[in-house]
Amino acid sequence: MLKPFGIALPLLLALSATPSLADVKAGVDAWQRGDYRRAIEEWRPLAVAGDADAQFNLGQAYKLGRGVPVDPALAEQWFGKAAAQGHPQAETNYALALFQNGKHAEAVPWLEKSAGRGDPRGQLVLGTMLFNGDSVQKDWVRAYALMVRASSTGLPKASETLGQMDQYIPTDVRQRGLELARQYEAQSQSPQLSYELAGGTTPGPRGTELPPSTASTEAQPGVKPPRVATTAPPPPVATRQVPPPRPAPVATITPAPAPATGGKWRVQLGAFGEEGNARRLWEQLRGRVSALGAMQPYLVRSGALTRLQAGPLANAAAAAKLCGQVRAATGGACVPVAP
């Protein structure tokens, strides 16, 4: 998750890059046709020669048992070779493979890389480990922040785990976690496209079952939080972010009836220097995200900014779930706001 330099090396790399990519693509094409053995034949010599895409793809083959027997150890090895070259998909898969194979401490630095890039699978597993104190120092603030970020992508397991955390993490710690989650969102990189294979164009989500975390901690005497069982979700289907069309100006926001369930949580959908922009965004989002139809809009002044929020929601998990729906429908920002 070095060759000596010489005068001719850049030219050699330039000449060899195109054939290598072509061969990797040929393997991907064979894989998509169901000709897994041919795909392996295309990738293996390239992987042995050090091609990171081919190494990642061989790792996938051994993980899924396509064209070769299922072999978690070999899958881990090939993911590790590609990850060592900075292959983003391989870094995440290597981290998950290490965790699945019981090497939790070894998985931590690779999970940090994955979570740092905003991969919800890495955030889910690392957040669970930080909550349980599994191979890392317990840190409930960061665990909560990572789980909020993972849940906001619409990952069901992350939302479920976030609900479990809400039962044990004190309110002040949750608030600090939400603040940290907002910082993570502000610092997040552009969404990465995740594919079943590298060097191809057809997405194919696959899952990796992870065992439960084995360690647990106590929030306070007599209160023992659960060992959260973590399932790594499939890579998200790739999408292209398209800016939404600019809606026609509206004069006012028509509040929707508050949901019967009540609650004091909200989600924040944006902050604007002009209040009219917040109003226009609300009308646009309400038309694209059905769940917002039951929400009440709030225009919250904060200095020179107007923050657009929606609610009320029952708890953090409900807020994170709504944010996931907003992101899935619009690709826009959304952050849970604690009472």
CSV table of C-alpha atoms in Angstrom, one decimal, residues 141-142 144-146 148-149 171-187 265 335-339:
chain,number,residue,atom,x,y,z
A,141,VAL,CA,-13.6,12.6,18.7
A,142,ARG,CA,-11.8,11.5,15.6
A,144,TYR,CA,-17.0,10.1,15.4
A,145,ALA,CA,-15.7,12.6,12.8
A,146,LEU,CA,-14.6,9.8,10.4
A,148,VAL,CA,-19.9,11.1,10.2
A,149,ARG,CA,-17.9,11.6,7.0
A,171,THR,CA,-22.7,15.1,23.8
A,172,ASP,CA,-19.6,17.3,24.1
A,173,VAL,CA,-17.4,14.7,22.5
A,174,ARG,CA,-19.9,14.3,19.6
A,175,GLN,CA,-20.0,18.1,19.1
A,176,ARG,CA,-16.2,18.1,18.9
A,177,GLY,CA,-16.4,15.2,16.5
A,178,LEU,CA,-18.8,17.1,14.2
A,179,GLU,CA,-16.6,20.2,14.2
A,180,LEU,CA,-13.7,17.9,13.1
A,181,ALA,CA,-15.9,16.4,10.5
A,182,ARG,CA,-16.5,19.8,9.1
A,183,GLN,CA,-12.8,20.4,8.9
A,184,TYR,CA,-12.3,17.1,7.1
A,185,GLU,CA,-15.0,18.1,4.6
A,186,ALA,CA,-13.4,21.5,4.0
A,187,GLN,CA,-10.0,19.8,3.4
A,265,TRP,CA,-30.5,18.0,14.7
A,335,VAL,CA,-22.8,18.5,7.1
A,336,PRO,CA,-24.8,17.4,10.2
A,337,VAL,CA,-25.3,20.1,12.8
A,338,ALA,CA,-25.7,19.1,16.4
A,339,PRO,CA,-28.3,20.7,18.7
